[in-house]
Amino acid sequence: MKKPVYSIIYGIFIYLFVIACISLICKWDCVKYNFAEERKNIVLAKDNAPTYSKEVFLTFDDGPSVNNTTKILNILQQNGVKATFFIVGEKAKENPSILKQLSDSGMSIGVHTYSHNYKEMYSSLDAYLEDFRVCKNIIKNITGKDSIVFVRLPGGSDNLVASVSNLNIIKKTLKGNGMKYVDWNVVSGDADKRFVSKDIIKQNVIDGCKNKKIAVVLMHDSYYKTSTVEALPDIISYLKKEGFAFRTFDGITLEEEFRMTDKGIINR
C-alpha cells in the first residue's frame, strides 16, 4: 500500500518541479527582455545625436607645433569645422599655450605618444605604458582634461616597427583599460617624405574619401608640414561640397563607434 502513496507524492513533486522550471524560464525571458530594453534605452539616451549619410573625421598627429598647429586651428575655425589632434607630449611641453588653445576651441584631444621614439616605446609593455602615462598627464596638466579615451599608436596599430607580441599585448592592455586606439582609412600622404606638395595631399584625400560613408583622414601638424596647412582649405571645401559632416572623436556616437570598430578603424 505504500508504493501508490510514494508514486503519488513523487508525481506531485515532479509536477511542481516542472511548474517551477516553467516559471523560472518565463521570469528569465522577462529579465532578458527587460535587460535588452534597458540597454536599448541607454543606447538611445547616449546615442541621440543625428545620423549622417557621410561623415569625415579630420585627424592630425605629431603636434602641437609652433608654426603649423595654430594655422590649422584658424582654418578649421574659419570654416566652422572641428578636428581631432593626437598629441606628442614633448611638443605639448614646448607649446603648452597652443595645446590649451586647441582644447579651449572645442577640438578633440587624444594621446599619440610622449617621445615618438619607436624603438624605446615599443620595446616592452611597461615602456609603452610609461610613455602613454607621461603624455596623458601632460595633456591633463595643460588642458585640465582627464577623460581622454582615444589614442593613436605611432605608426598605427599594425605597424612593422614593434614586435607582433609586444604590439598585441599593448593593444590588449589598452582595450582592457577602456581605451580605444584609432587608425585611419584615408591617408593624406603628407608624411611620405619631409615635403609633399599641397596638390598631392589634396588629391590623396579626395581619392581616399570617394565612396566612403565614414572617412578618418590621417594628416600631420608637425613642424615641417606646411603643405598640409596649404592643402587644408581646399580639402574642407571639397568635403563640404560632397556633403560630409565633420565629426570629432569627443563627439562620437555609439553607432559611429560600432561602425568604425566593424571597419577596423577603432580597436583593430
Short mmCIF file of C-alpha atoms in Angstrom, two decimals, residues 19 35 239 255:
data_model
loop_
_atom_site.label_atom_id
_atom_site.label_comp_id
_atom_site.label_asym_id
_atom_site.label_seq_id
_atom_site.Cartn_x
_atom_site.Cartn_y
_atom_site.Cartn_z
CA ILE A 19 5.85 24.21 -12.94
CA PHE A 35 17.64 43.97 -19.83
CA LEU A 239 34.32 67.60 -48.30
CA GLU A 255 26.60 53.86 -33.72
#
